């Protein structure tokens, strides 16, 4: 009897704990929920209605080993033709806003400043935006989510300082053409990925491998382009369009691998190299001091006449400082951060400049993405760190979610959202962190960059075998909808 009881009770207790660890507090009335996608990942119509080629079109069509399964975004979710259906899916979730991005090559097919606007591309975004507004959904628009026009890559891409002015021309076009409808602007999505993976490690388009050189140059151009766009909005558009503007930066939470001072400093250094790289200039005017010091010193040892980390002038520092109306963060997971010995000076890379070893804990629950483990407490620590480091700003979570390999009974995604949202709610209520928006990534399964269609992040599944790209809500979509309706994460609050 006793044995039976123990055997029976133990799993029950475990189940109970698993299901009810989330807080039973409710989200404050001002808190808003959204859902996100990005142009290249969902639109398709890669060469329709005058769209030009971008770096993802190019890499998919020219390098058969770059993308898993030789997948490409030619059709993707076909959102270019199915945007009305997308809006009904978004409406069904009950979210307040939809975060999507604009394809630069659809709007300016040749990419360069001073080249003609493609009116059909503008029409598409006006149609989508109007459809959202007509359905009571706020548009939140990212201008650049990785799909650089190929003609701009042909002149060197982001490491070329000239791109600043090409971007600002595009931004002006977009404010002029869409600014009457859009009140939330994000200049860049995850510039760290654009620069580090695109121009440093070369694992994302355009696939340039120049770690410790081109990645820093890329970031420098991009930060200046962001600041100039912010000022352009302030000087010429804000008074009549009345919107807000910021940048979306991403970071993992870095947890010290031990209680040692060296590992604690390593975790802080990782956060500064990954997130402070972009946020410190935008909030305080310049790169984090630890980054300046380390790259300057290693460059010198390596025989460079100038630091590999470009310098902002004093005027630029003043100009860049404060160019944000909010702090937008994309985050998915946690790594342990451990200090390592100073790498030999002949090792030239961003990683050796950072001098931190990052690793995952095998005990953390896996996802379909090798880099993503489910670590709900990490997001609470991260938003606390962001709040403390950047003087208690208004924080938006602009992406958060988890991948699997498919199926609409996605309990793991449901529990991911429950546990991560619970930690955010605790950060708001117990730690006083000012998080006001949460954005689930993603509305639907889509083109997951170099991983193609195999890693799925959607609240809706998409049948990529059907020309109809049929969408089906998953269990997690029902859960998210219920959270938004009840503002509660568990069965009752
Ligand atoms: C194609 O992609 C693979 C995998 O990223 C890379 O190793 C290779 O250098 C690329 N080839 C060309 C010609 O860029
Ligand atoms: C935009 O909407 C108009 C009017 O309904 C339609 O004629 C046009 O085809 C749409 N364009 C795109 C690109 O969706
Ligand atoms: C600007 O937006 C704010 C907040 O939505 C609103 O209170 C204000 O009336 C708007 N001002 C103008 C000029 O539209
Ligand atoms: C959060 O930030 C917004 C925008 O700055 C502000 O209106 C609000 O009072 C802040 N809330 C808290 C709790 O700090
Ligand atoms: C779901 O999560 C459990 C642990 O809670 C894990 O063992 C399992 O592999 C996950 N399933 C999928 C499909 O990721
Ligand atoms: C195409 O998708 C729509 C919406 O999901 C659905 O109503 C329609 O039946 C589908 N058609 C086919 C042929 O699958």
XYZ file of C-alpha atoms and ligand atoms in Angstrom:
577
model
C 0.000 0.000 0.000
C 2.692 2.442 1.015
C 4.823 1.445 -1.959
C 1.904 1.816 -4.299
C 1.123 5.209 -2.907
C 4.680 6.373 -3.352
C 4.850 5.086 -6.889
C 1.554 6.684 -7.687
C 2.042 9.972 -5.917
C 5.526 10.761 -7.100
C 4.728 11.183 -10.795
C 1.632 13.165 -9.853
C 3.646 15.604 -7.793
C 6.098 15.981 -10.647
C 3.335 16.587 -13.146
C 1.684 19.054 -10.810
C 4.929 20.946 -10.404
C 5.625 20.948 -14.123
C 2.195 22.341 -14.910
C 1.905 24.896 -12.118
C 5.288 26.485 -11.637
C 4.047 29.545 -13.562
C 2.882 32.502 -11.500
C -0.847 33.057 -11.073
C -0.489 36.826 -11.203
C -2.171 38.641 -14.100
C -0.478 40.869 -16.677
C -0.988 44.594 -16.037
C -3.606 46.312 -18.202
C -1.004 48.364 -20.129
C 0.968 45.252 -21.148
C 0.676 44.382 -24.853
C 1.118 41.110 -26.699
C 2.248 40.643 -30.282
C 3.526 38.162 -32.794
C 6.326 38.505 -35.351
C 7.664 37.476 -38.763
C 10.247 38.837 -41.218
C 9.961 39.592 -44.928
C 12.363 37.030 -46.418
C 11.138 34.312 -44.071
C 7.473 34.534 -45.084
C 6.766 36.637 -48.179
C 7.987 34.587 -51.131
C 7.251 36.331 -54.471
C 10.988 36.800 -54.680
C 10.957 38.221 -58.219
C 7.378 39.450 -58.586
C 6.006 42.933 -59.193
C 9.427 44.473 -59.723
C 11.240 43.224 -56.607
C 15.043 43.235 -56.902
C 17.443 40.515 -55.763
C 18.691 40.529 -52.181
C 21.570 38.666 -50.481
C 19.330 35.801 -49.345
C 17.902 35.298 -52.845
C 21.473 35.351 -54.067
C 22.957 32.870 -51.617
C 20.013 30.471 -51.994
C 20.318 30.535 -55.785
C 24.100 30.363 -56.055
C 25.388 28.185 -53.207
C 23.806 24.750 -53.003
C 25.422 23.931 -49.641
C 24.659 27.132 -47.747
C 21.067 26.226 -46.790
C 20.010 22.858 -45.337
C 18.059 20.683 -47.809
C 18.765 23.292 -50.519
C 15.700 25.172 -49.277
C 15.081 28.758 -50.360
C 12.644 31.617 -49.752
C 11.298 31.836 -53.318
C 7.763 31.036 -52.145
C 8.206 30.653 -48.358
C 4.752 31.054 -46.728
C 3.525 32.986 -49.783
C 2.504 35.867 -47.539
C 2.849 38.238 -50.489
C -0.346 36.693 -51.835
C -1.890 35.509 -48.575
C -1.559 38.577 -46.376
C -5.302 38.809 -45.774
C -5.295 35.272 -44.446
C -2.266 36.116 -42.278
C -4.150 39.052 -40.789
C -7.082 36.793 -39.907
C -4.670 34.397 -38.162
C -3.156 37.309 -36.247
C -6.619 38.547 -35.331
C -7.596 35.083 -34.158
C -4.709 35.134 -31.668
C -6.115 38.356 -30.213
C -2.736 40.103 -30.202
C -2.432 43.873 -29.978
C 0.224 44.217 -32.686
C 2.041 42.471 -35.527
C 5.777 42.904 -35.954
C 6.827 42.387 -39.579
C 9.672 43.650 -41.736
C 9.954 45.410 -45.079
C 11.924 43.991 -47.967
C 14.255 46.800 -49.054
C 14.563 45.203 -52.522
C 10.786 45.257 -52.961
C 10.712 49.003 -52.254
C 13.990 50.047 -53.962
C 14.809 47.180 -56.352
C 18.289 48.547 -57.059
C 18.946 49.313 -53.411
C 21.070 52.385 -53.927
C 20.147 55.892 -52.810
C 18.498 57.895 -55.558
C 17.174 54.920 -57.523
C 13.443 54.600 -58.333
C 10.795 53.462 -55.873
C 8.800 50.383 -56.883
C 5.193 51.464 -56.412
C 3.878 47.890 -56.458
C 6.121 47.042 -53.497
C 4.809 50.055 -51.591
C 1.260 49.000 -52.450
C 1.858 45.600 -50.887
C 2.974 47.105 -47.580
C 0.175 49.660 -47.610
C -2.315 46.863 -48.254
C -0.933 44.748 -45.422
C -0.753 47.682 -43.015
C -4.262 48.884 -43.838
C -5.620 45.348 -43.462
C -4.035 45.179 -39.989
C -5.458 48.546 -38.955
C -8.899 47.611 -40.281
C -8.751 44.560 -38.015
C -7.659 46.508 -34.946
C -4.036 45.316 -35.031
C -1.192 47.782 -34.566
C 1.637 47.475 -37.151
C 5.189 47.395 -35.725
C 7.591 47.646 -38.627
C 11.232 46.592 -38.910
C 12.994 48.327 -41.792
C 15.852 45.862 -42.093
C 15.660 42.211 -41.119
C 18.783 40.895 -42.873
C 17.691 40.960 -46.545
C 20.162 43.476 -47.990
C 19.717 44.366 -51.688
C 22.376 42.474 -53.663
C 23.628 45.639 -55.453
C 24.653 46.970 -52.021
C 26.543 43.759 -51.275
C 28.257 44.166 -54.620
C 29.845 47.365 -53.265
C 30.937 45.602 -50.065
C 27.809 45.506 -47.931
C 27.673 46.913 -44.385
C 31.461 47.144 -43.844
C 31.387 49.874 -46.521
C 30.647 53.193 -44.703
C 28.752 54.396 -47.792
C 25.873 52.110 -46.794
C 24.892 54.594 -44.108
C 23.546 56.988 -46.725
C 21.920 54.265 -48.809
C 20.041 53.110 -45.728
C 18.950 56.602 -44.735
C 17.585 57.188 -48.238
C 15.583 53.961 -47.917
C 14.384 54.994 -44.442
C 13.204 58.367 -45.766
C 11.325 56.607 -48.560
C 9.647 54.353 -46.045
C 8.634 57.207 -43.681
C 7.219 59.115 -46.657
C 5.324 56.163 -48.080
C 4.131 54.369 -44.934
C 4.614 56.758 -42.028
C 0.989 57.911 -42.051
C -0.039 54.358 -41.113
C 2.879 53.067 -38.995
C 3.543 54.346 -35.465
C 6.220 51.856 -34.365
C 9.498 51.725 -36.235
C 12.510 49.488 -35.707
C 15.525 50.393 -37.834
C 17.520 47.138 -37.630
C 16.757 43.644 -36.432
C 19.560 41.879 -34.559
C 22.526 43.822 -35.948
C 24.816 41.415 -34.101
C 23.664 38.597 -36.360
C 23.956 40.751 -39.487
C 27.537 41.653 -38.603
C 28.862 38.630 -36.747
C 27.221 35.858 -38.709
C 27.103 37.671 -42.056
C 30.569 39.271 -42.135
C 32.488 37.570 -39.289
C 31.666 33.864 -39.107
C 30.103 33.768 -42.572
C 27.275 31.392 -41.617
C 24.535 33.771 -42.746
C 24.277 35.701 -46.018
C 26.427 37.146 -47.489
C 28.737 34.502 -45.961
C 31.866 36.667 -45.525
C 34.428 35.228 -43.105
C 36.332 38.173 -41.593
C 35.959 37.832 -37.846
C 37.451 40.701 -35.833
C 37.576 43.035 -38.836
C 34.568 43.207 -41.179
C 32.128 42.461 -38.336
C 33.298 45.579 -36.440
C 33.193 47.709 -39.594
C 29.680 46.435 -40.314
C 28.464 47.405 -36.851
C 30.037 50.842 -37.148
C 28.166 51.664 -40.370
C 24.971 50.215 -39.049
C 25.014 52.172 -35.764
C 25.638 55.413 -37.650
C 22.825 54.589 -40.089
C 20.520 53.927 -37.154
C 21.377 57.250 -35.478
C 20.932 59.226 -38.688
C 17.566 57.571 -39.283
C 16.462 58.388 -35.737
C 17.406 62.048 -36.239
C 15.718 62.112 -39.638
C 12.504 60.918 -38.009
C 12.868 63.474 -35.219
C 13.655 66.379 -37.517
C 11.209 65.767 -40.351
C 8.542 63.214 -39.512
C 7.824 62.853 -35.805
C 5.761 66.025 -35.442
C 3.272 64.969 -38.108
C 3.484 61.184 -37.845
C 3.718 60.923 -34.051
C 5.435 57.519 -33.888
C 8.233 55.895 -31.873
C 11.502 54.526 -33.171
C 14.266 52.253 -31.896
C 16.522 49.342 -32.785
C 16.086 45.633 -31.999
C 19.191 44.041 -30.487
C 19.496 40.414 -29.468
C 21.340 38.589 -26.793
C 21.477 35.317 -24.963
C 21.627 35.562 -21.155
C 25.184 34.801 -19.999
C 25.315 33.148 -16.602
C 28.705 32.999 -14.849
C 29.967 29.403 -14.998
C 31.076 29.646 -11.360
C 30.995 32.094 -8.464
C 34.555 33.253 -9.224
C 35.160 36.923 -9.932
C 36.822 35.962 -13.223
C 33.717 34.120 -14.443
C 31.404 36.886 -13.259
C 33.509 39.385 -15.205
C 33.474 37.036 -18.215
C 29.656 36.900 -18.189
C 29.462 40.699 -18.000
C 32.063 40.989 -20.780
C 30.018 38.649 -22.984
C 26.886 40.766 -22.432
C 28.845 43.904 -23.306
C 30.395 42.377 -26.440
C 27.114 40.914 -27.676
C 24.497 43.453 -26.600
C 26.461 46.489 -25.330
C 28.211 46.560 -28.745
C 25.000 48.161 -30.089
C 23.120 49.370 -27.031
C 25.949 51.222 -25.339
C 26.495 53.560 -28.321
C 22.760 54.108 -28.739
C 22.138 54.808 -25.047
C 25.473 56.332 -23.938
C 27.215 57.313 -27.197
C 30.123 54.874 -27.522
C 31.135 51.198 -27.499
C 31.467 49.572 -24.065
C 34.805 50.513 -22.467
C 35.792 46.862 -22.004
C 35.359 46.294 -25.735
C 37.341 49.411 -26.690
C 40.152 48.468 -24.298
C 40.424 44.841 -25.351
C 40.216 45.347 -29.114
C 42.600 48.320 -28.983
C 45.145 46.360 -26.958
C 44.995 43.190 -29.029
C 45.127 45.178 -32.296
C 48.278 46.896 -31.079
C 49.926 43.582 -30.152
C 48.964 42.278 -33.573
C 50.800 45.137 -35.284
C 47.795 47.134 -36.501
C 48.524 50.865 -36.743
C 44.901 51.523 -35.685
C 42.453 49.556 -33.594
C 40.323 47.025 -35.486
C 37.389 48.553 -33.588
C 36.555 51.770 -35.491
C 36.342 55.022 -33.498
C 33.439 57.404 -33.236
C 34.397 61.098 -33.215
C 33.225 63.261 -30.291
C 30.522 64.755 -32.538
C 29.368 61.290 -33.548
C 29.193 60.198 -29.908
C 26.899 63.119 -29.105
C 24.831 62.475 -32.227
C 24.364 58.738 -31.585
C 23.682 59.042 -27.866
C 20.020 58.697 -26.915
C 18.719 57.640 -30.332
C 16.051 55.307 -28.965
C 12.495 55.687 -27.692
C 12.540 52.210 -26.075
C 14.902 49.256 -25.755
C 13.811 46.260 -27.873
C 15.323 42.873 -27.066
C 15.191 39.550 -28.888
C 16.193 36.663 -26.646
C 15.794 32.912 -26.637
C 18.241 31.121 -24.401
C 21.068 31.101 -21.842
C 24.757 30.121 -21.984
C 27.287 29.638 -19.245
C 30.193 32.044 -19.551
C 33.663 31.092 -18.377
C 36.821 33.156 -18.361
C 39.708 31.765 -20.445
C 43.397 32.567 -20.675
C 44.404 35.428 -22.942
C 44.467 33.952 -26.473
C 47.759 34.182 -28.392
C 48.021 37.445 -30.243
C 48.148 35.632 -33.588
C 44.526 34.561 -33.016
C 42.582 37.298 -34.750
C 38.853 37.077 -34.133
C 35.918 38.629 -32.346
C 35.910 35.587 -30.041
C 39.520 36.043 -28.963
C 38.847 39.748 -28.398
C 35.968 38.765 -26.099
C 37.975 36.085 -24.248
C 35.007 34.095 -22.926
C 34.124 30.456 -23.429
C 30.385 29.953 -23.828
C 28.623 26.642 -23.342
C 25.261 25.001 -22.722
C 24.233 22.783 -19.842
C 23.341 19.258 -21.008
C 20.565 19.159 -18.436
C 18.694 22.029 -20.056
C 15.808 20.874 -22.263
C 16.704 20.799 -25.950
C 14.896 22.336 -28.918
C 15.327 21.688 -32.649
C 17.948 24.480 -32.790
C 21.361 23.359 -31.524
C 21.999 26.734 -29.860
C 18.622 26.993 -28.132
C 18.013 25.289 -24.781
C 14.934 26.018 -22.723
C 16.061 28.069 -19.701
C 13.088 30.139 -18.491
C 14.872 31.867 -15.582
C 17.413 33.373 -18.002
C 14.929 35.897 -19.385
C 14.165 37.274 -15.922
C 17.856 37.805 -15.213
C 18.343 39.356 -18.640
C 15.591 41.966 -18.369
C 16.866 42.861 -14.895
C 20.363 43.343 -16.335
C 19.051 45.473 -19.232
C 17.039 47.599 -16.827
C 19.985 48.136 -14.480
C 22.584 48.680 -17.221
C 20.571 51.168 -19.284
C 18.875 53.222 -16.575
C 15.447 51.573 -16.360
C 14.198 52.059 -19.938
C 10.880 50.878 -21.306
C 11.696 47.369 -22.586
C 9.972 45.477 -25.398
C 10.608 41.795 -25.886
C 10.447 41.790 -29.681
C 11.190 38.064 -30.189
C 11.035 34.997 -28.001
C 10.065 31.445 -28.865
C 11.276 27.893 -29.404
C 11.758 25.490 -32.308
C 10.717 21.896 -32.858
C 10.524 19.616 -35.895
C 6.790 19.996 -36.464
C 3.395 18.788 -35.349
C 0.431 20.723 -34.082
C 0.327 19.137 -30.594
C 3.259 21.258 -29.458
C 3.072 20.968 -25.650
C 6.721 21.925 -25.347
C 6.106 25.251 -27.068
C 3.113 25.897 -24.845
C 5.166 25.242 -21.719
C 8.003 27.353 -23.114
C 5.678 30.345 -23.470
C 4.101 29.740 -20.072
C 7.432 29.534 -18.243
C 9.175 32.406 -20.074
C 6.144 34.690 -19.725
C 5.938 33.771 -16.054
C 9.511 34.946 -15.553
C 8.778 38.193 -17.380
C 5.724 38.806 -15.227
C 7.797 38.205 -12.094
C 10.427 40.646 -13.385
C 7.685 43.274 -13.797
C 5.847 42.669 -10.553
C 8.599 41.622 -8.185
C 11.704 43.294 -9.604
C 10.108 46.508 -10.942
C 11.474 46.059 -14.481
C 9.524 48.088 -17.078
C 8.720 45.458 -19.723
C 5.614 46.629 -21.599
C 5.447 44.371 -24.676
C 6.019 40.719 -25.495
C 6.299 39.356 -29.035
C 6.079 35.657 -29.824
C 8.383 34.383 -32.557
C 6.751 33.351 -34.798
C 3.275 33.689 -36.241
C 3.882 30.620 -38.404
C 6.541 28.127 -39.436
C 8.787 29.794 -41.988
C 12.175 29.896 -43.723
C 14.582 29.579 -40.797
C 17.586 31.024 -42.684
C 20.456 28.552 -43.137
C 18.356 25.851 -41.443
C 15.688 26.110 -44.150
C 12.227 24.788 -43.266
C 13.356 22.024 -40.872
C 13.388 24.109 -37.687
C 9.889 25.323 -36.912
C 9.030 28.228 -34.613
C 5.394 28.862 -35.571
C 2.198 29.171 -33.570
C 0.620 28.057 -36.835
C 2.020 25.240 -38.925
C 2.373 25.733 -42.668
C 2.115 22.912 -45.171
C 5.146 23.627 -47.355
C 4.278 20.655 -49.582
C 1.026 22.263 -50.646
C 1.028 25.071 -53.197
C -1.683 26.536 -50.979
C 0.754 26.786 -48.022
C -2.174 25.801 -45.822
C -1.940 27.158 -42.275
C -3.162 25.245 -39.202
C -3.172 26.555 -35.629
C -1.094 24.554 -33.166
C -1.973 23.902 -29.504
C 0.416 26.740 -28.596
C -1.693 29.190 -30.642
C -4.717 28.284 -28.523
C -2.654 28.723 -25.363
C -1.263 32.121 -26.419
C -4.759 33.274 -27.327
C -6.029 32.177 -23.922
C -3.208 34.049 -22.149
C -4.052 37.213 -24.065
C -7.764 36.896 -23.341
C -7.436 36.067 -19.626
C -4.088 37.868 -19.046
C -3.307 34.801 -16.964
C -0.791 31.986 -17.562
C -2.435 29.179 -15.599
C -5.921 27.748 -15.376
C -7.196 30.597 -13.266
C -5.764 33.733 -11.696
C 28.863 27.915 -49.882
O 28.441 27.701 -48.559
C 29.293 26.875 -47.808
C 28.601 26.601 -46.474
O 28.384 27.785 -45.780
C 30.642 27.549 -47.661
O 31.518 26.717 -46.931
C 31.219 27.824 -49.046
O 32.404 28.569 -48.939
C 30.225 28.601 -49.897
N 30.699 28.663 -51.255
C 30.903 29.801 -51.907
C 31.355 29.696 -53.321
O 30.707 30.899 -51.377
C -3.184 45.957 -53.004
O -4.570 46.163 -52.945
C -5.127 46.557 -54.192
C -6.596 46.905 -53.933
O -7.246 45.844 -53.314
C -4.960 45.426 -55.185
O -5.476 45.813 -56.437
C -3.484 45.122 -55.332
O -3.313 43.987 -56.141
C -2.845 44.872 -53.992
N -1.420 44.765 -54.214
C -0.669 43.910 -53.564
C 0.761 43.855 -53.987
O -1.056 43.207 -52.663
C 0.402 61.218 -30.444
O 0.198 59.942 -29.826
C -0.139 60.012 -28.468
C -0.132 58.628 -27.899
O -0.807 57.729 -28.737
C -1.479 60.717 -28.351
O -1.822 60.833 -26.989
C -1.384 62.105 -28.993
O -2.642 62.711 -28.988
C -0.887 62.018 -30.430
N -0.638 63.342 -30.958
C -0.924 63.685 -32.202
C -0.511 65.069 -32.615
O -1.481 62.929 -32.970
C 7.468 52.391 -18.322
O 7.862 53.226 -19.381
C 6.827 54.030 -19.908
C 7.381 54.785 -21.099
O 8.505 55.498 -20.720
C 6.327 54.979 -18.812
O 5.239 55.722 -19.319
C 5.885 54.166 -17.620
O 5.531 55.016 -16.573
C 6.981 53.238 -17.167
N 6.460 52.356 -16.118
C 7.171 52.017 -15.071
C 6.511 51.072 -14.113
O 8.294 52.438 -14.861
C 9.727 18.064 -24.945
O 10.263 18.294 -23.681
C 10.717 17.131 -23.018
C 11.209 17.521 -21.645
O 10.219 18.260 -20.964
C 11.815 16.496 -23.818
O 12.228 15.281 -23.194
C 11.306 16.195 -25.217
O 12.367 15.731 -26.006
C 10.732 17.432 -25.845
N 10.086 17.074 -27.085
C 10.352 17.673 -28.226
C 9.572 17.188 -29.401
O 11.161 18.580 -28.342
C -6.277 26.692 -49.282
O -6.246 27.355 -47.997
C -7.446 27.937 -47.599
C -7.237 28.641 -46.289
O -6.479 27.884 -45.385
C -8.509 26.851 -47.503
O -9.714 27.458 -47.189
C -8.605 26.107 -48.836
O -9.521 25.057 -48.701
C -7.271 25.564 -49.254
N -7.346 24.950 -50.564
C -6.737 23.790 -50.860
C -6.893 23.329 -52.262
O -6.102 23.157 -50.032
